[in-house]
PDB file of C-alpha atoms in Angstrom:
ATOM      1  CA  UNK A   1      -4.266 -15.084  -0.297  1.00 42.00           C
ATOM      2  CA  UNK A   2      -3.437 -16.238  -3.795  1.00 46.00           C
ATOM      3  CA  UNK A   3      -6.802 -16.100  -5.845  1.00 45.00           C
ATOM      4  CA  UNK A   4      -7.819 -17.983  -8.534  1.00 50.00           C
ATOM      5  CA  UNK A   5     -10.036 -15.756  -9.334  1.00 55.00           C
ATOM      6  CA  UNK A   6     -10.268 -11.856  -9.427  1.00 81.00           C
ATOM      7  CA  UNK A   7     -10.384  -9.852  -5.833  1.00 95.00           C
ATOM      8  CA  UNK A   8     -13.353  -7.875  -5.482  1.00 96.00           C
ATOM      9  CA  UNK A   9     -13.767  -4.587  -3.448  1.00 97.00           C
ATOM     10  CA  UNK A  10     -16.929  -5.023  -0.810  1.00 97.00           C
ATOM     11  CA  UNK A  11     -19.227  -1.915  -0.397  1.00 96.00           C
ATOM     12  CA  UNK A  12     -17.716  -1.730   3.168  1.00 97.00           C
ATOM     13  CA  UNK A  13     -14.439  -1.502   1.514  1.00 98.00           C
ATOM     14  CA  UNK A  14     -12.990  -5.182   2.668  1.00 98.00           C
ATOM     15  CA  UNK A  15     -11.958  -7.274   0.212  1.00 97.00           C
ATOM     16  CA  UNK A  16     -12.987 -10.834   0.550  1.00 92.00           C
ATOM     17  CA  UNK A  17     -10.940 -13.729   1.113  1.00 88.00           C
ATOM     18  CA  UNK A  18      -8.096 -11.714   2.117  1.00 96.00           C
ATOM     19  CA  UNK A  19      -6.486 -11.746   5.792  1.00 97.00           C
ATOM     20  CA  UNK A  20      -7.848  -8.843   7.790  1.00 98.00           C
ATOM     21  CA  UNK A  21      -5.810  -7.372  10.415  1.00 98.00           C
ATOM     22  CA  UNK A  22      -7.738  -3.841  11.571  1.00 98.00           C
ATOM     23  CA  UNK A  23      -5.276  -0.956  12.196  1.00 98.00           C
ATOM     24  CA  UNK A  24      -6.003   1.643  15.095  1.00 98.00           C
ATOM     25  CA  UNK A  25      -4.269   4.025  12.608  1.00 98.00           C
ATOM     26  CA  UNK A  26      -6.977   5.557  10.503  1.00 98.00           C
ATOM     27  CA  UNK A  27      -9.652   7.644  10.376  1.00 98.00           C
ATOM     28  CA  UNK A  28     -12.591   8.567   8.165  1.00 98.00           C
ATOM     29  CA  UNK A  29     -11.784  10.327   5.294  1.00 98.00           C
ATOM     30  CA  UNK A  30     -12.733  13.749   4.959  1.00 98.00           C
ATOM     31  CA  UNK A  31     -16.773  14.119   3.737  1.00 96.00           C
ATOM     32  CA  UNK A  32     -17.221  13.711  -0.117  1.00 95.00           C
ATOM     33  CA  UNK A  33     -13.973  12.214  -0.976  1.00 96.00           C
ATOM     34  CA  UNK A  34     -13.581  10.207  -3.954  1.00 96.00           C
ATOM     35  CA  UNK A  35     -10.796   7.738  -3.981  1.00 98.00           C
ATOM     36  CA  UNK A  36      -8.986   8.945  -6.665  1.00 98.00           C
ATOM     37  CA  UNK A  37      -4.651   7.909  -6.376  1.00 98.00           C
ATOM     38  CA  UNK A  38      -3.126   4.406  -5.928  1.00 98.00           C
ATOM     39  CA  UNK A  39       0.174   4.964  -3.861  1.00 98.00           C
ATOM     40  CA  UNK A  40       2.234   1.926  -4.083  1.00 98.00           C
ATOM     41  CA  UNK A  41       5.135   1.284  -1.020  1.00 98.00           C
ATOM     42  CA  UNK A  42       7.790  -0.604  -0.548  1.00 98.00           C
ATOM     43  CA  UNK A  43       8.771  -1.828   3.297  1.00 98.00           C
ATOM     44  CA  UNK A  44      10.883  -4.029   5.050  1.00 98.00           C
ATOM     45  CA  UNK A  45      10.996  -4.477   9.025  1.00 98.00           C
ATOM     46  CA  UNK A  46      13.956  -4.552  10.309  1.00 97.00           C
ATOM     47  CA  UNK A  47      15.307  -3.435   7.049  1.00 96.00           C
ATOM     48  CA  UNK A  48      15.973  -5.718   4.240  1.00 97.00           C
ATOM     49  CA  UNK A  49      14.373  -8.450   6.194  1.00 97.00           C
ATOM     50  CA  UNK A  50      11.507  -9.907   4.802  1.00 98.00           C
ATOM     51  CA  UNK A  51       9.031 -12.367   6.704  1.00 97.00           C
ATOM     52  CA  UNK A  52       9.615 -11.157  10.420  1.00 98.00           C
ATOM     53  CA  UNK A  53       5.506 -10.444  11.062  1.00 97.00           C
ATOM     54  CA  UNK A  54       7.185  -6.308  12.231  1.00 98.00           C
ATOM     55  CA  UNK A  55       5.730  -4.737   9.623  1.00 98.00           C
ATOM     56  CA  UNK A  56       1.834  -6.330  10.390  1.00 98.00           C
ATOM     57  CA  UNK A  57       3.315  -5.103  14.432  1.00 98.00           C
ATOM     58  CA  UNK A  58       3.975  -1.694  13.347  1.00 98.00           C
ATOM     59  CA  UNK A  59       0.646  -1.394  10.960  1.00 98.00           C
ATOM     60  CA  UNK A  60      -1.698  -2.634  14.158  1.00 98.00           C
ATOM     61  CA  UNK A  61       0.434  -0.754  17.215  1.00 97.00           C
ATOM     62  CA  UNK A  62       2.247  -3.567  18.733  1.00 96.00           C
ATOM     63  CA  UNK A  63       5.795  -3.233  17.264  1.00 97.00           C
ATOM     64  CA  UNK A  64       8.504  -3.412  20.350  1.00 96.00           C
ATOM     65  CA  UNK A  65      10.534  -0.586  20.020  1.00 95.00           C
ATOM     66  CA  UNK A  66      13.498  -2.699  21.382  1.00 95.00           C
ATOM     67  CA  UNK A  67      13.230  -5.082  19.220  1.00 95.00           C
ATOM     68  CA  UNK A  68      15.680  -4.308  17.147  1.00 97.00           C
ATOM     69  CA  UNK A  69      18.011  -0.920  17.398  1.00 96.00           C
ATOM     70  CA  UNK A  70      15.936   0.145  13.841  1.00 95.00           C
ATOM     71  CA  UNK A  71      12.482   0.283  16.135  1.00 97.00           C
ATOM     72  CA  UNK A  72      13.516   2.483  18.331  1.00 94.00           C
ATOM     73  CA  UNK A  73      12.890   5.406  15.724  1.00 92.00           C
ATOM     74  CA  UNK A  74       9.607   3.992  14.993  1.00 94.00           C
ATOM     75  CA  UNK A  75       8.283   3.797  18.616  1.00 86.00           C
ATOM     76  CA  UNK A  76       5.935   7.428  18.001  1.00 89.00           C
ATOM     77  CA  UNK A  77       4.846   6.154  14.903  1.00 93.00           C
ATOM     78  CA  UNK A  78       1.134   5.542  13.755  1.00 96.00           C
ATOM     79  CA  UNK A  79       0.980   4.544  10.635  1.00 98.00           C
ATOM     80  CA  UNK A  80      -1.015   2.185   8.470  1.00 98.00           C
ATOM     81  CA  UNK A  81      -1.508   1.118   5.023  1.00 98.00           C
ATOM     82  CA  UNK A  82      -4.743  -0.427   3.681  1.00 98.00           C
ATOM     83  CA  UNK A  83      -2.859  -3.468   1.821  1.00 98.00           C
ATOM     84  CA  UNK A  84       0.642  -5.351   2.507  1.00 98.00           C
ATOM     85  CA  UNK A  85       1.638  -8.064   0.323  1.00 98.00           C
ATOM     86  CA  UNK A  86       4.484  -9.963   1.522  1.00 98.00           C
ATOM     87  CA  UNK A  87       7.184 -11.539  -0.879  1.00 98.00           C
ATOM     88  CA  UNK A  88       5.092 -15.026  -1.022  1.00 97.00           C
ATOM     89  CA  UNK A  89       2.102 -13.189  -2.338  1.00 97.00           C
ATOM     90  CA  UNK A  90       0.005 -13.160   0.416  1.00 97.00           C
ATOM     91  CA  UNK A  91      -2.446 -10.300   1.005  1.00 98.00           C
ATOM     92  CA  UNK A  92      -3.298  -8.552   4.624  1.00 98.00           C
ATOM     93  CA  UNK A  93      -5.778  -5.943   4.664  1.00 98.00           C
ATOM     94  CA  UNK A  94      -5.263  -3.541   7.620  1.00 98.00           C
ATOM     95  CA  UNK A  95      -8.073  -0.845   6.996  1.00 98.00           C
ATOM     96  CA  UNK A  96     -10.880  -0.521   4.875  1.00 98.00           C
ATOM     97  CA  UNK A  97     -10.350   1.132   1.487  1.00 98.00           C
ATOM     98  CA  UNK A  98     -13.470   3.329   2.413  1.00 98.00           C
ATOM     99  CA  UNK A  99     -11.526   4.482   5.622  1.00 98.00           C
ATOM    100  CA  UNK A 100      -8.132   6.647   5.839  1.00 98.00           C
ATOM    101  CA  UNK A 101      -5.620   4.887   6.334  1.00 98.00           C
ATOM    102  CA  UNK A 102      -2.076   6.435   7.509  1.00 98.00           C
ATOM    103  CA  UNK A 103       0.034   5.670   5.213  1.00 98.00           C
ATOM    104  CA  UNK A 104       1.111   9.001   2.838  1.00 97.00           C
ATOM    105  CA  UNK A 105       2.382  11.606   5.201  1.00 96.00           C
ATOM    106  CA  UNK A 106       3.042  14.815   4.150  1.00 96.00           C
ATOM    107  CA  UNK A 107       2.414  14.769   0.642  1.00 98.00           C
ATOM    108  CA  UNK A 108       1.453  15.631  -2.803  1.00 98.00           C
ATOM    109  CA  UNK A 109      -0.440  15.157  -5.753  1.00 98.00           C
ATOM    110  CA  UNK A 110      -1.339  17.100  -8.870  1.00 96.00           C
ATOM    111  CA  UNK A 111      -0.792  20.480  -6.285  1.00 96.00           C
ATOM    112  CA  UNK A 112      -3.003  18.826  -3.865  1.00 97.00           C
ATOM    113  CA  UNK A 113      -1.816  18.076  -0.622  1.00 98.00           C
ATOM    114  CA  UNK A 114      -2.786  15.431   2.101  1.00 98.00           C
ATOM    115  CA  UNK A 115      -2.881  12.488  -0.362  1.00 98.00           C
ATOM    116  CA  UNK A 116      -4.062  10.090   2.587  1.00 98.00           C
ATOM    117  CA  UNK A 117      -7.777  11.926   2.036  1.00 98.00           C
ATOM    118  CA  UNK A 118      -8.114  10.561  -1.361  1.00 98.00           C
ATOM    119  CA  UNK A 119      -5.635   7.290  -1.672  1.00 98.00           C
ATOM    120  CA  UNK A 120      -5.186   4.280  -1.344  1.00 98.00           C
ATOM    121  CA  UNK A 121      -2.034   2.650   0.524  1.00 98.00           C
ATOM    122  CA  UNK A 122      -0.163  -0.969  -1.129  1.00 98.00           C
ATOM    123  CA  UNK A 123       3.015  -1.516   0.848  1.00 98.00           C
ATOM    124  CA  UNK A 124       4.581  -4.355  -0.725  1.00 98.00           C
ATOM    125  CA  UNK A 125       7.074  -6.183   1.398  1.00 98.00           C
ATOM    126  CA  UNK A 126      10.475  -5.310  -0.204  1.00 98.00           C
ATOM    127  CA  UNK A 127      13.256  -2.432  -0.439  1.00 97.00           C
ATOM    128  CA  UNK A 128      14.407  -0.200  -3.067  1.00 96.00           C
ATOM    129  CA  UNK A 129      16.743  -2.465  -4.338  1.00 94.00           C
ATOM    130  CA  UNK A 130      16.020  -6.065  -4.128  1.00 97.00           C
ATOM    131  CA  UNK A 131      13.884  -6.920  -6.940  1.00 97.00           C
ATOM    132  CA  UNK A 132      10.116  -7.648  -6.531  1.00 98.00           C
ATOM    133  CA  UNK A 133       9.040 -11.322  -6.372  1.00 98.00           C
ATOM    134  CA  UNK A 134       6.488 -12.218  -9.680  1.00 98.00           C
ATOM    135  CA  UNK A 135       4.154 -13.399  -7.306  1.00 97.00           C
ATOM    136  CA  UNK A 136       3.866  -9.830  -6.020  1.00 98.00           C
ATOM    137  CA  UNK A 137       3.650  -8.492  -9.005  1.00 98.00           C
ATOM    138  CA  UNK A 138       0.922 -11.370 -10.131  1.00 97.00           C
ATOM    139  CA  UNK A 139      -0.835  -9.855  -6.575  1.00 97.00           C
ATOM    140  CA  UNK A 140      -0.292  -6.479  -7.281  1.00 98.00           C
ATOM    141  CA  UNK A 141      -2.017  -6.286 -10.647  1.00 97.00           C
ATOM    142  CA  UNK A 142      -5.201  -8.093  -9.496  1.00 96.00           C
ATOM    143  CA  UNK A 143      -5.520  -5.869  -6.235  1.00 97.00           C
ATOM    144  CA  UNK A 144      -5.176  -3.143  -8.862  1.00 97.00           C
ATOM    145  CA  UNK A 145      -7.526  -4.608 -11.277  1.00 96.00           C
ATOM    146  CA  UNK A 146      -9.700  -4.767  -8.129  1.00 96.00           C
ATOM    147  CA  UNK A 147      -9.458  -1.708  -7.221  1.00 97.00           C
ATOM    148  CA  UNK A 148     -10.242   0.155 -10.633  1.00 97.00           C
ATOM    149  CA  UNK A 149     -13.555  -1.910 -10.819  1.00 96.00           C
ATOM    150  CA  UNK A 150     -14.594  -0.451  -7.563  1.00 97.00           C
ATOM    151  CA  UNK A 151     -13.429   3.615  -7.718  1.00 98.00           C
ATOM    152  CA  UNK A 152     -13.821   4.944 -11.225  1.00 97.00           C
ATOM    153  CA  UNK A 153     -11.674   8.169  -9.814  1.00 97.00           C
ATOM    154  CA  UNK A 154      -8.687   5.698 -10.573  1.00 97.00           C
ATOM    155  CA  UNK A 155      -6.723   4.872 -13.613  1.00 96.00           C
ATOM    156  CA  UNK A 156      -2.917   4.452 -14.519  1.00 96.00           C
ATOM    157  CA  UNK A 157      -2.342   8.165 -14.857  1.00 96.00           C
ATOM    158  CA  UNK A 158      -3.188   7.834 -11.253  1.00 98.00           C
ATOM    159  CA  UNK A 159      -1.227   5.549 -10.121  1.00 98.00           C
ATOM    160  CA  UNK A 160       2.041   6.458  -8.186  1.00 98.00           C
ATOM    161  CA  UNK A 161       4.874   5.698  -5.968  1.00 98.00           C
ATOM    162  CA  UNK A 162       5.466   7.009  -2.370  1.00 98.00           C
ATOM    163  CA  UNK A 163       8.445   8.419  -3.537  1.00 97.00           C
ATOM    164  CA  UNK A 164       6.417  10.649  -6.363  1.00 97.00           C
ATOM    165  CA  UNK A 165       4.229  12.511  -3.684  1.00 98.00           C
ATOM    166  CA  UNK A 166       6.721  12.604  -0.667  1.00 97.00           C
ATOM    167  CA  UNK A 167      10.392  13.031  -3.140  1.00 94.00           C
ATOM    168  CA  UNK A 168      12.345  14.905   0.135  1.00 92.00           C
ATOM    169  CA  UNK A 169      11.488  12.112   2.273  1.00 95.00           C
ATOM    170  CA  UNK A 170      10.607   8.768   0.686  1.00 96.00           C
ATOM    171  CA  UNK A 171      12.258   6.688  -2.214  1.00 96.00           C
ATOM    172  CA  UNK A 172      10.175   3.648  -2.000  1.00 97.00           C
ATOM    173  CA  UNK A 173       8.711   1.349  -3.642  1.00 98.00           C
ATOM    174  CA  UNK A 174      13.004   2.020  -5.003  1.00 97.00           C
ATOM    175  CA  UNK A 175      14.801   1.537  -7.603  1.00 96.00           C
ATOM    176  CA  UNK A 176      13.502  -2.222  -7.801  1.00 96.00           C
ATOM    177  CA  UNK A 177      10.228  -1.725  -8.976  1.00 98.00           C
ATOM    178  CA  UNK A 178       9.476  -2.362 -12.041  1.00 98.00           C
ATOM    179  CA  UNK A 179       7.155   0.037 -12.731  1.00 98.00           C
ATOM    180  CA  UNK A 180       7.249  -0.767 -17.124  1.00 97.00           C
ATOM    181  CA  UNK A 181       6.800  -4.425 -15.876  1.00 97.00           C
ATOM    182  CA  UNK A 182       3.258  -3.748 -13.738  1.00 98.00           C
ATOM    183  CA  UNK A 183       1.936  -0.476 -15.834  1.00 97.00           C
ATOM    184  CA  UNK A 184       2.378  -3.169 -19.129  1.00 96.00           C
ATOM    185  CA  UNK A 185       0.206  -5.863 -17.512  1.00 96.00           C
ATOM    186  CA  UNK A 186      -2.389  -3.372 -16.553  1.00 95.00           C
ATOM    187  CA  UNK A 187      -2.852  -2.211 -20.266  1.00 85.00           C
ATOM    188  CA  UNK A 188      -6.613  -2.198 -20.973  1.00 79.00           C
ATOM    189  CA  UNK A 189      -7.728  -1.580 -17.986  1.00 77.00           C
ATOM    190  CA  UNK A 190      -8.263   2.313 -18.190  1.00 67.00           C
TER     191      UNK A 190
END
């Protein structure tokens, strides 16, 4: 989807408009908790390929581990994220932002482990070092803009990479992201 207007957070944690594709990874998140971190990704299936549909495959349970001879690792895998946005822009929604989704690991934030109880997941379709297209950026910013209107536990302080709460295992969204570029754009907000 590429709004006109603003995206908007339901109370059952959909956003409207967007393509829905539910994920059998996730949960409920643990009782009381406050969504409170953005975690942005970065992810490319098979790597540094962009528009193959593997990464919707691997978010819903259906990738083919032979495939391609990069699947194979990822056959165990459950994993999820709540919102992909692929290089044209377009916006799938895989679980509810009121739900858990998979999508952190084993992680850290602020000394507080388990960062999938209290964020929320963007995996933008991309690697950590081919730039970002400016329609994911445009994307990124209102799903952001969204998603401050709807969980005042958020703000740009709060706002990380995967890389900042899982640095021994992940390096995405990489060394393209252009982190001044999106935190700029956001100014104002909170």
């Amino acid at each position: 989807m590429k709004p006109e207007q603003p995206f908007a957070v339901g109370p059952d944690g959909w956003l409207a408009g967007v393509r829905r594709l539910p994920s059998p990874h996730r949960d409920a998140r643990p009782e009381g908790e406050e969504v409170s971190l953005l975690v942005i990704h970065g992810i490319s299936l098979p790597p540094g390929e962009f528009g193959t549909g593997q990464v919707e495959a691997l978010f819903t349970g259906r990738l083919d581990p032979a495939g391609h001879p990069a699947f194979a690792a990822l056959a165990e895998l459950r994993v999820s994220a709540h919102l992909f946005v692929d290089r044209q822009g377009a916006v799938t929604q895989f679980v509810s932002c009121a739900e858990r989704a998979w999508h952190a690991g084993a992680s850290c934030f602020a000394r507080r482990p388990r960062c999938n109880d209290f964020s929320i997941g963007i995996e933008l379709e991309g690697t950590d070092l081919v730039p970002y297209s400016d329609e994911q950026y445009r994307i990124l910013v209102a799903l952001t803009r969204a998603l401050f209107a709807a969980y005042p536990a958020l703000g740009l302080e709060r706002i990380v990479g995967h890389r900042d709460i899982a640095p021994r295992r992940k390096s995405d969204p990489g060394l393209a992201f252009d982190w001044h570029r999106y935190l700029v754009a956001l100014e104002g907000v909170r």
